[in-house]
Amino acid sequence: MERTFLMVKPDGVERSLIGEIVSRFEKKGFTLVGAKMLAVSKELAETHYGEHKERPFFNNLVSFITSSPVFAMVWEGENVIAEARKMMGKTNPEEAQPGTIRGDFGVIVSMNIIHGSDSSESAKREIELFFKDEELVSYEKTI
Ligand code: CMP
């Protein structure tokens, strides 16, 4: 079964949106297999966002993601990588459709509430970066 990495960013945590966000993915039918609050270190932020190293917003991005705790999650389900990105909406909340997480709660691109893996390669890399194997569970729903 496919897995993806999702992270409620510092703005989402400070605005008390963790419950709302978890609820949306639960109601969609995806399975939460790992979750934790953590303070992202500068080193972890720079590795996680390494592909954006040359972008002008890189330093701000690292400062922002290390500014306050995040809520990191691993979700499992059919086509969950693409479906979660649909539910998150476009990166820039100004372009995100109402009904999506960023469309409903986001205001600006640098504080866009949530991060989600964009491919199976990123999902694998990001899950391994944030979680140890023993922090993830595997189960079949029986109800
Ligand atoms: P995320 O999906 O976490 O991946 C990279 C992040 O860079 C993105 O969400 C945005 O929050 C952030 N970012 C900050 N400024 C910009 C920008 N000008 N264009 C694109 N992304 C930006």
PDB file of N, CA and C in Angstrom, residues 32-115:
ATOM      1  N   LEU A  32      -3.686   6.496   9.200  1.00  0.00           N
ATOM      2  CA  LEU A  32      -2.539   7.144   9.851  1.00  0.00           C
ATOM      3  C   LEU A  32      -1.645   6.058  10.428  1.00  0.00           C
ATOM      4  N   VAL A  33      -0.399   5.990   9.963  1.00  0.00           N
ATOM      5  CA  VAL A  33       0.495   4.925  10.444  1.00  0.00           C
ATOM      6  C   VAL A  33       1.665   5.465  11.276  1.00  0.00           C
ATOM      7  N   GLY A  34       1.762   6.806  11.405  1.00  0.00           N
ATOM      8  CA  GLY A  34       2.806   7.393  12.249  1.00  0.00           C
ATOM      9  C   GLY A  34       2.548   8.880  12.396  1.00  0.00           C
ATOM     10  N   ALA A  35       2.862   9.434  13.571  1.00  0.00           N
ATOM     11  CA  ALA A  35       2.662  10.875  13.784  1.00  0.00           C
ATOM     12  C   ALA A  35       3.464  11.330  14.986  1.00  0.00           C
ATOM     13  N   LYS A  36       3.989  12.532  14.916  1.00  0.00           N
ATOM     14  CA  LYS A  36       4.685  13.108  16.082  1.00  0.00           C
ATOM     15  C   LYS A  36       4.858  14.609  15.933  1.00  0.00           C
ATOM     16  N   MET A  37       4.889  15.265  17.113  1.00  0.00           N
ATOM     17  CA  MET A  37       5.263  16.670  17.172  1.00  0.00           C
ATOM     18  C   MET A  37       6.775  16.713  17.240  1.00  0.00           C
ATOM     19  N   LEU A  38       7.386  17.642  16.542  1.00  0.00           N
ATOM     20  CA  LEU A  38       8.831  17.827  16.719  1.00  0.00           C
ATOM     21  C   LEU A  38       9.264  19.232  16.352  1.00  0.00           C
ATOM     22  N   ALA A  39      10.378  19.632  16.951  1.00  0.00           N
ATOM     23  CA  ALA A  39      11.015  20.887  16.569  1.00  0.00           C
ATOM     24  C   ALA A  39      12.035  20.505  15.504  1.00  0.00           C
ATOM     25  N   VAL A  40      11.885  21.048  14.288  1.00  0.00           N
ATOM     26  CA  VAL A  40      12.788  20.701  13.188  1.00  0.00           C
ATOM     27  C   VAL A  40      14.108  21.452  13.374  1.00  0.00           C
ATOM     28  N   SER A  41      15.228  20.713  13.332  1.00  0.00           N
ATOM     29  CA  SER A  41      16.541  21.367  13.459  1.00  0.00           C
ATOM     30  C   SER A  41      16.893  22.024  12.117  1.00  0.00           C
ATOM     31  N   LYS A  42      17.869  22.931  12.164  1.00  0.00           N
ATOM     32  CA  LYS A  42      18.307  23.609  10.930  1.00  0.00           C
ATOM     33  C   LYS A  42      18.835  22.561   9.937  1.00  0.00           C
ATOM     34  N   GLU A  43      19.570  21.591  10.475  1.00  0.00           N
ATOM     35  CA  GLU A  43      20.155  20.550   9.625  1.00  0.00           C
ATOM     36  C   GLU A  43      19.067  19.709   8.938  1.00  0.00           C
ATOM     37  N   LEU A  44      18.040  19.317   9.713  1.00  0.00           N
ATOM     38  CA  LEU A  44      16.942  18.529   9.141  1.00  0.00           C
ATOM     39  C   LEU A  44      16.190  19.359   8.094  1.00  0.00           C
ATOM     40  N   ALA A  45      15.968  20.639   8.394  1.00  0.00           N
ATOM     41  CA  ALA A  45      15.250  21.519   7.454  1.00  0.00           C
ATOM     42  C   ALA A  45      16.028  21.643   6.141  1.00  0.00           C
ATOM     43  N   GLU A  46      17.345  21.827   6.256  1.00  0.00           N
ATOM     44  CA  GLU A  46      18.161  21.997   5.040  1.00  0.00           C
ATOM     45  C   GLU A  46      18.212  20.718   4.219  1.00  0.00           C
ATOM     46  N   THR A  47      18.188  19.565   4.880  1.00  0.00           N
ATOM     47  CA  THR A  47      18.186  18.293   4.146  1.00  0.00           C
ATOM     48  C   THR A  47      16.814  18.078   3.498  1.00  0.00           C
ATOM     49  N   HIS A  48      15.755  18.272   4.294  1.00  0.00           N
ATOM     50  CA  HIS A  48      14.398  18.050   3.791  1.00  0.00           C
ATOM     51  C   HIS A  48      14.119  18.925   2.561  1.00  0.00           C
ATOM     52  N   TYR A  49      14.508  20.199   2.645  1.00  0.00           N
ATOM     53  CA  TYR A  49      14.235  21.138   1.541  1.00  0.00           C
ATOM     54  C   TYR A  49      15.440  21.323   0.613  1.00  0.00           C
ATOM     55  N   GLY A  50      16.357  20.335   0.612  1.00  0.00           N
ATOM     56  CA  GLY A  50      17.589  20.429  -0.178  1.00  0.00           C
ATOM     57  C   GLY A  50      17.387  20.792  -1.640  1.00  0.00           C
ATOM     58  N   GLU A  51      16.295  20.307  -2.239  1.00  0.00           N
ATOM     59  CA  GLU A  51      16.068  20.584  -3.669  1.00  0.00           C
ATOM     60  C   GLU A  51      15.823  22.076  -3.939  1.00  0.00           C
ATOM     61  N   HIS A  52      15.495  22.840  -2.874  1.00  0.00           N
ATOM     62  CA  HIS A  52      15.227  24.279  -3.052  1.00  0.00           C
ATOM     63  C   HIS A  52      16.428  25.143  -2.671  1.00  0.00           C
ATOM     64  N   LYS A  53      17.589  24.503  -2.449  1.00  0.00           N
ATOM     65  CA  LYS A  53      18.780  25.190  -1.926  1.00  0.00           C
ATOM     66  C   LYS A  53      19.144  26.459  -2.698  1.00  0.00           C
ATOM     67  N   GLU A  54      18.978  26.436  -4.015  1.00  0.00           N
ATOM     68  CA  GLU A  54      19.382  27.593  -4.830  1.00  0.00           C
ATOM     69  C   GLU A  54      18.262  28.625  -4.981  1.00  0.00           C
ATOM     70  N   ARG A  55      17.090  28.353  -4.467  1.00  0.00           N
ATOM     71  CA  ARG A  55      15.958  29.269  -4.642  1.00  0.00           C
ATOM     72  C   ARG A  55      16.107  30.463  -3.699  1.00  0.00           C
ATOM     73  N   PRO A  56      15.615  31.645  -4.139  1.00  0.00           N
ATOM     74  CA  PRO A  56      15.776  32.844  -3.316  1.00  0.00           C
ATOM     75  C   PRO A  56      15.067  32.754  -1.962  1.00  0.00           C
ATOM     76  N   PHE A  57      14.051  31.903  -1.868  1.00  0.00           N
ATOM     77  CA  PHE A  57      13.287  31.831  -0.627  1.00  0.00           C
ATOM     78  C   PHE A  57      13.830  30.764   0.342  1.00  0.00           C
ATOM     79  N   PHE A  58      14.958  30.110  -0.025  1.00  0.00           N
ATOM     80  CA  PHE A  58      15.447  28.972   0.775  1.00  0.00           C
ATOM     81  C   PHE A  58      15.711  29.331   2.244  1.00  0.00           C
ATOM     82  N   ASN A  59      16.432  30.440   2.478  1.00  0.00           N
ATOM     83  CA  ASN A  59      16.772  30.791   3.871  1.00  0.00           C
ATOM     84  C   ASN A  59      15.512  31.083   4.685  1.00  0.00           C
ATOM     85  N   ASN A  60      14.559  31.785   4.074  1.00  0.00           N
ATOM     86  CA  ASN A  60      13.296  32.074   4.772  1.00  0.00           C
ATOM     87  C   ASN A  60      12.537  30.793   5.076  1.00  0.00           C
ATOM     88  N   LEU A  61      12.575  29.866   4.118  1.00  0.00           N
ATOM     89  CA  LEU A  61      11.875  28.594   4.273  1.00  0.00           C
ATOM     90  C   LEU A  61      12.458  27.826   5.467  1.00  0.00           C
ATOM     91  N   VAL A  62      13.784  27.781   5.555  1.00  0.00           N
ATOM     92  CA  VAL A  62      14.445  27.080   6.662  1.00  0.00           C
ATOM     93  C   VAL A  62      14.137  27.788   7.987  1.00  0.00           C
ATOM     94  N   SER A  63      14.201  29.124   8.003  1.00  0.00           N
ATOM     95  CA  SER A  63      13.889  29.866   9.239  1.00  0.00           C
ATOM     96  C   SER A  63      12.466  29.588   9.678  1.00  0.00           C
ATOM     97  N   PHE A  64      11.551  29.598   8.706  1.00  0.00           N
ATOM     98  CA  PHE A  64      10.141  29.408   9.044  1.00  0.00           C
ATOM     99  C   PHE A  64       9.879  28.017   9.611  1.00  0.00           C
ATOM    100  N   ILE A  65      10.405  27.000   8.963  1.00  0.00           N
ATOM    101  CA  ILE A  65      10.073  25.626   9.362  1.00  0.00           C
ATOM    102  C   ILE A  65      10.732  25.249  10.698  1.00  0.00           C
ATOM    103  N   THR A  66      11.778  26.005  11.078  1.00  0.00           N
ATOM    104  CA  THR A  66      12.439  25.763  12.371  1.00  0.00           C
ATOM    105  C   THR A  66      11.932  26.717  13.464  1.00  0.00           C
ATOM    106  N   SER A  67      10.964  27.578  13.129  1.00  0.00           N
ATOM    107  CA  SER A  67      10.556  28.648  14.049  1.00  0.00           C
ATOM    108  C   SER A  67       9.644  28.176  15.181  1.00  0.00           C
ATOM    109  N   SER A  68       8.974  27.065  14.982  1.00  0.00           N
ATOM    110  CA  SER A  68       7.986  26.569  15.939  1.00  0.00           C
ATOM    111  C   SER A  68       7.773  25.086  15.596  1.00  0.00           C
ATOM    112  N   PRO A  69       7.196  24.289  16.497  1.00  0.00           N
ATOM    113  CA  PRO A  69       7.063  22.856  16.183  1.00  0.00           C
ATOM    114  C   PRO A  69       6.189  22.551  14.961  1.00  0.00           C
ATOM    115  N   VAL A  70       6.438  21.375  14.409  1.00  0.00           N
ATOM    116  CA  VAL A  70       5.613  20.875  13.299  1.00  0.00           C
ATOM    117  C   VAL A  70       4.957  19.578  13.757  1.00  0.00           C
ATOM    118  N   PHE A  71       3.955  19.127  13.005  1.00  0.00           N
ATOM    119  CA  PHE A  71       3.314  17.846  13.283  1.00  0.00           C
ATOM    120  C   PHE A  71       3.537  16.972  12.048  1.00  0.00           C
ATOM    121  N   ALA A  72       4.444  15.994  12.198  1.00  0.00           N
ATOM    122  CA  ALA A  72       4.822  15.129  11.067  1.00  0.00           C
ATOM    123  C   ALA A  72       3.980  13.863  11.073  1.00  0.00           C
ATOM    124  N   MET A  73       3.572  13.430   9.882  1.00  0.00           N
ATOM    125  CA  MET A  73       2.684  12.260   9.792  1.00  0.00           C
ATOM    126  C   MET A  73       3.057  11.369   8.607  1.00  0.00           C
ATOM    127  N   VAL A  74       2.746  10.096   8.738  1.00  0.00           N
ATOM    128  CA  VAL A  74       2.807   9.192   7.589  1.00  0.00           C
ATOM    129  C   VAL A  74       1.410   8.612   7.405  1.00  0.00           C
ATOM    130  N   TRP A  75       0.891   8.746   6.196  1.00  0.00           N
ATOM    131  CA  TRP A  75      -0.448   8.249   5.859  1.00  0.00           C
ATOM    132  C   TRP A  75      -0.324   7.176   4.792  1.00  0.00           C
ATOM    133  N   GLU A  76      -1.246   6.223   4.869  1.00  0.00           N
ATOM    134  CA  GLU A  76      -1.227   5.093   3.959  1.00  0.00           C
ATOM    135  C   GLU A  76      -2.563   5.008   3.223  1.00  0.00           C
ATOM    136  N   GLY A  77      -2.546   4.574   1.976  1.00  0.00           N
ATOM    137  CA  GLY A  77      -3.798   4.361   1.250  1.00  0.00           C
ATOM    138  C   GLY A  77      -3.559   4.304  -0.248  1.00  0.00           C
ATOM    139  N   GLU A  78      -4.611   3.935  -0.960  1.00  0.00           N
ATOM    140  CA  GLU A  78      -4.587   3.844  -2.417  1.00  0.00           C
ATOM    141  C   GLU A  78      -4.279   5.229  -2.997  1.00  0.00           C
ATOM    142  N   ASN A  79      -3.207   5.335  -3.764  1.00  0.00           N
ATOM    143  CA  ASN A  79      -2.889   6.583  -4.470  1.00  0.00           C
ATOM    144  C   ASN A  79      -2.781   7.786  -3.516  1.00  0.00           C
ATOM    145  N   VAL A  80      -2.330   7.534  -2.286  1.00  0.00           N
ATOM    146  CA  VAL A  80      -2.382   8.574  -1.247  1.00  0.00           C
ATOM    147  C   VAL A  80      -1.473   9.779  -1.554  1.00  0.00           C
ATOM    148  N   ILE A  81      -0.390   9.564  -2.303  1.00  0.00           N
ATOM    149  CA  ILE A  81       0.526  10.692  -2.576  1.00  0.00           C
ATOM    150  C   ILE A  81      -0.210  11.755  -3.394  1.00  0.00           C
ATOM    151  N   ALA A  82      -0.798  11.337  -4.504  1.00  0.00           N
ATOM    152  CA  ALA A  82      -1.492  12.292  -5.381  1.00  0.00           C
ATOM    153  C   ALA A  82      -2.774  12.812  -4.739  1.00  0.00           C
ATOM    154  N   GLU A  83      -3.510  11.921  -4.075  1.00  0.00           N
ATOM    155  CA  GLU A  83      -4.785  12.334  -3.460  1.00  0.00           C
ATOM    156  C   GLU A  83      -4.557  13.363  -2.350  1.00  0.00           C
ATOM    157  N   ALA A  84      -3.509  13.145  -1.561  1.00  0.00           N
ATOM    158  CA  ALA A  84      -3.223  14.095  -0.473  1.00  0.00           C
ATOM    159  C   ALA A  84      -2.866  15.452  -1.074  1.00  0.00           C
ATOM    160  N   ARG A  85      -2.141  15.452  -2.177  1.00  0.00           N
ATOM    161  CA  ARG A  85      -1.774  16.744  -2.792  1.00  0.00           C
ATOM    162  C   ARG A  85      -3.017  17.459  -3.325  1.00  0.00           C
ATOM    163  N   LYS A  86      -3.969  16.679  -3.840  1.00  0.00           N
ATOM    164  CA  LYS A  86      -5.247  17.286  -4.279  1.00  0.00           C
ATOM    165  C   LYS A  86      -5.945  17.919  -3.086  1.00  0.00           C
ATOM    166  N   MET A  87      -5.957  17.192  -1.968  1.00  0.00           N
ATOM    167  CA  MET A  87      -6.654  17.692  -0.769  1.00  0.00           C
ATOM    168  C   MET A  87      -5.944  18.908  -0.179  1.00  0.00           C
ATOM    169  N   MET A  88      -4.620  18.992  -0.372  1.00  0.00           N
ATOM    170  CA  MET A  88      -3.856  20.145   0.124  1.00  0.00           C
ATOM    171  C   MET A  88      -4.089  21.379  -0.729  1.00  0.00           C
ATOM    172  N   GLY A  89      -4.257  21.195  -2.026  1.00  0.00           N
ATOM    173  CA  GLY A  89      -4.417  22.326  -2.953  1.00  0.00           C
ATOM    174  C   GLY A  89      -3.072  22.856  -3.416  1.00  0.00           C
ATOM    175  N   LYS A  90      -3.128  23.858  -4.313  1.00  0.00           N
ATOM    176  CA  LYS A  90      -1.889  24.381  -4.894  1.00  0.00           C
ATOM    177  C   LYS A  90      -0.972  24.975  -3.828  1.00  0.00           C
ATOM    178  N   THR A  91       0.349  24.946  -4.124  1.00  0.00           N
ATOM    179  CA  THR A  91       1.359  25.445  -3.171  1.00  0.00           C
ATOM    180  C   THR A  91       1.038  26.855  -2.701  1.00  0.00           C
ATOM    181  N   ASN A  92       0.639  27.713  -3.643  1.00  0.00           N
ATOM    182  CA  ASN A  92       0.303  29.093  -3.286  1.00  0.00           C
ATOM    183  C   ASN A  92      -1.176  29.172  -2.883  1.00  0.00           C
ATOM    184  N   PRO A  93      -1.458  29.449  -1.618  1.00  0.00           N
ATOM    185  CA  PRO A  93      -2.854  29.475  -1.169  1.00  0.00           C
ATOM    186  C   PRO A  93      -3.731  30.437  -1.972  1.00  0.00           C
ATOM    187  N   GLU A  94      -3.115  31.460  -2.582  1.00  0.00           N
ATOM    188  CA  GLU A  94      -3.910  32.394  -3.398  1.00  0.00           C
ATOM    189  C   GLU A  94      -4.470  31.699  -4.634  1.00  0.00           C
ATOM    190  N   GLU A  95      -3.832  30.607  -5.042  1.00  0.00           N
ATOM    191  CA  GLU A  95      -4.288  29.869  -6.240  1.00  0.00           C
ATOM    192  C   GLU A  95      -5.028  28.588  -5.868  1.00  0.00           C
ATOM    193  N   ALA A  96      -5.023  28.237  -4.588  1.00  0.00           N
ATOM    194  CA  ALA A  96      -5.639  26.972  -4.161  1.00  0.00           C
ATOM    195  C   ALA A  96      -7.160  27.109  -4.118  1.00  0.00           C
ATOM    196  N   GLN A  97      -7.828  26.073  -4.572  1.00  0.00           N
ATOM    197  CA  GLN A  97      -9.299  26.077  -4.627  1.00  0.00           C
ATOM    198  C   GLN A  97      -9.917  26.004  -3.229  1.00  0.00           C
ATOM    199  N   PRO A  98     -11.057  26.682  -3.025  1.00  0.00           N
ATOM    200  CA  PRO A  98     -11.811  26.473  -1.782  1.00  0.00           C
ATOM    201  C   PRO A  98     -12.117  24.971  -1.657  1.00  0.00           C
ATOM    202  N   GLY A  99     -12.122  24.490  -0.437  1.00  0.00           N
ATOM    203  CA  GLY A  99     -12.350  23.054  -0.236  1.00  0.00           C
ATOM    204  C   GLY A  99     -11.048  22.310  -0.030  1.00  0.00           C
ATOM    205  N   THR A 100      -9.947  22.928  -0.474  1.00  0.00           N
ATOM    206  CA  THR A 100      -8.642  22.328  -0.198  1.00  0.00           C
ATOM    207  C   THR A 100      -8.104  22.942   1.103  1.00  0.00           C
ATOM    208  N   ILE A 101      -7.120  22.273   1.697  1.00  0.00           N
ATOM    209  CA  ILE A 101      -6.581  22.762   2.979  1.00  0.00           C
ATOM    210  C   ILE A 101      -5.963  24.145   2.811  1.00  0.00           C
ATOM    211  N   ARG A 102      -5.130  24.308   1.787  1.00  0.00           N
ATOM    212  CA  ARG A 102      -4.497  25.621   1.597  1.00  0.00           C
ATOM    213  C   ARG A 102      -5.511  26.664   1.124  1.00  0.00           C
ATOM    214  N   GLY A 103      -6.477  26.218   0.334  1.00  0.00           N
ATOM    215  CA  GLY A 103      -7.520  27.142  -0.148  1.00  0.00           C
ATOM    216  C   GLY A 103      -8.405  27.626   0.994  1.00  0.00           C
ATOM    217  N   ASP A 104      -8.642  26.772   1.962  1.00  0.00           N
ATOM    218  CA  ASP A 104      -9.527  27.143   3.078  1.00  0.00           C
ATOM    219  C   ASP A 104      -8.798  27.887   4.195  1.00  0.00           C
ATOM    220  N   PHE A 105      -7.508  27.548   4.409  1.00  0.00           N
ATOM    221  CA  PHE A 105      -6.831  28.100   5.593  1.00  0.00           C
ATOM    222  C   PHE A 105      -5.575  28.903   5.305  1.00  0.00           C
ATOM    223  N   GLY A 106      -4.997  28.772   4.117  1.00  0.00           N
ATOM    224  CA  GLY A 106      -3.725  29.427   3.819  1.00  0.00           C
ATOM    225  C   GLY A 106      -3.924  30.847   3.323  1.00  0.00           C
ATOM    226  N   VAL A 107      -2.869  31.657   3.508  1.00  0.00           N
ATOM    227  CA  VAL A 107      -2.946  33.042   3.032  1.00  0.00           C
ATOM    228  C   VAL A 107      -1.807  33.365   2.066  1.00  0.00           C
ATOM    229  N   ILE A 108      -0.577  33.017   2.461  1.00  0.00           N
ATOM    230  CA  ILE A 108       0.567  33.319   1.592  1.00  0.00           C
ATOM    231  C   ILE A 108       1.442  32.084   1.379  1.00  0.00           C
ATOM    232  N   VAL A 109       2.211  32.109   0.263  1.00  0.00           N
ATOM    233  CA  VAL A 109       2.955  30.914  -0.160  1.00  0.00           C
ATOM    234  C   VAL A 109       4.013  30.484   0.853  1.00  0.00           C
ATOM    235  N   SER A 110       4.589  31.444   1.557  1.00  0.00           N
ATOM    236  CA  SER A 110       5.651  31.090   2.510  1.00  0.00           C
ATOM    237  C   SER A 110       5.074  30.484   3.795  1.00  0.00           C
ATOM    238  N   MET A 111       3.776  30.652   4.006  1.00  0.00           N
ATOM    239  CA  MET A 111       3.118  30.044   5.176  1.00  0.00           C
ATOM    240  C   MET A 111       1.862  29.355   4.654  1.00  0.00           C
ATOM    241  N   ASN A 112       2.086  28.150   4.120  1.00  0.00           N
ATOM    242  CA  ASN A 112       0.978  27.485   3.422  1.00  0.00           C
ATOM    243  C   ASN A 112       0.473  26.237   4.153  1.00  0.00           C
ATOM    244  N   ILE A 113       0.626  26.250   5.488  1.00  0.00           N
ATOM    245  CA  ILE A 113      -0.060  25.315   6.392  1.00  0.00           C
ATOM    246  C   ILE A 113       0.479  23.881   6.402  1.00  0.00           C
ATOM    247  N   ILE A 114       0.707  23.311   5.213  1.00  0.00           N
ATOM    248  CA  ILE A 114       1.005  21.871   5.161  1.00  0.00           C
ATOM    249  C   ILE A 114       2.010  21.575   4.054  1.00  0.00           C
ATOM    250  N   HIS A 115       2.822  20.559   4.297  1.00  0.00           N
ATOM    251  CA  HIS A 115       3.721  20.027   3.271  1.00  0.00           C
ATOM    252  C   HIS A 115       3.311  18.595   2.981  1.00  0.00           C
TER     253      HIS A 115
END
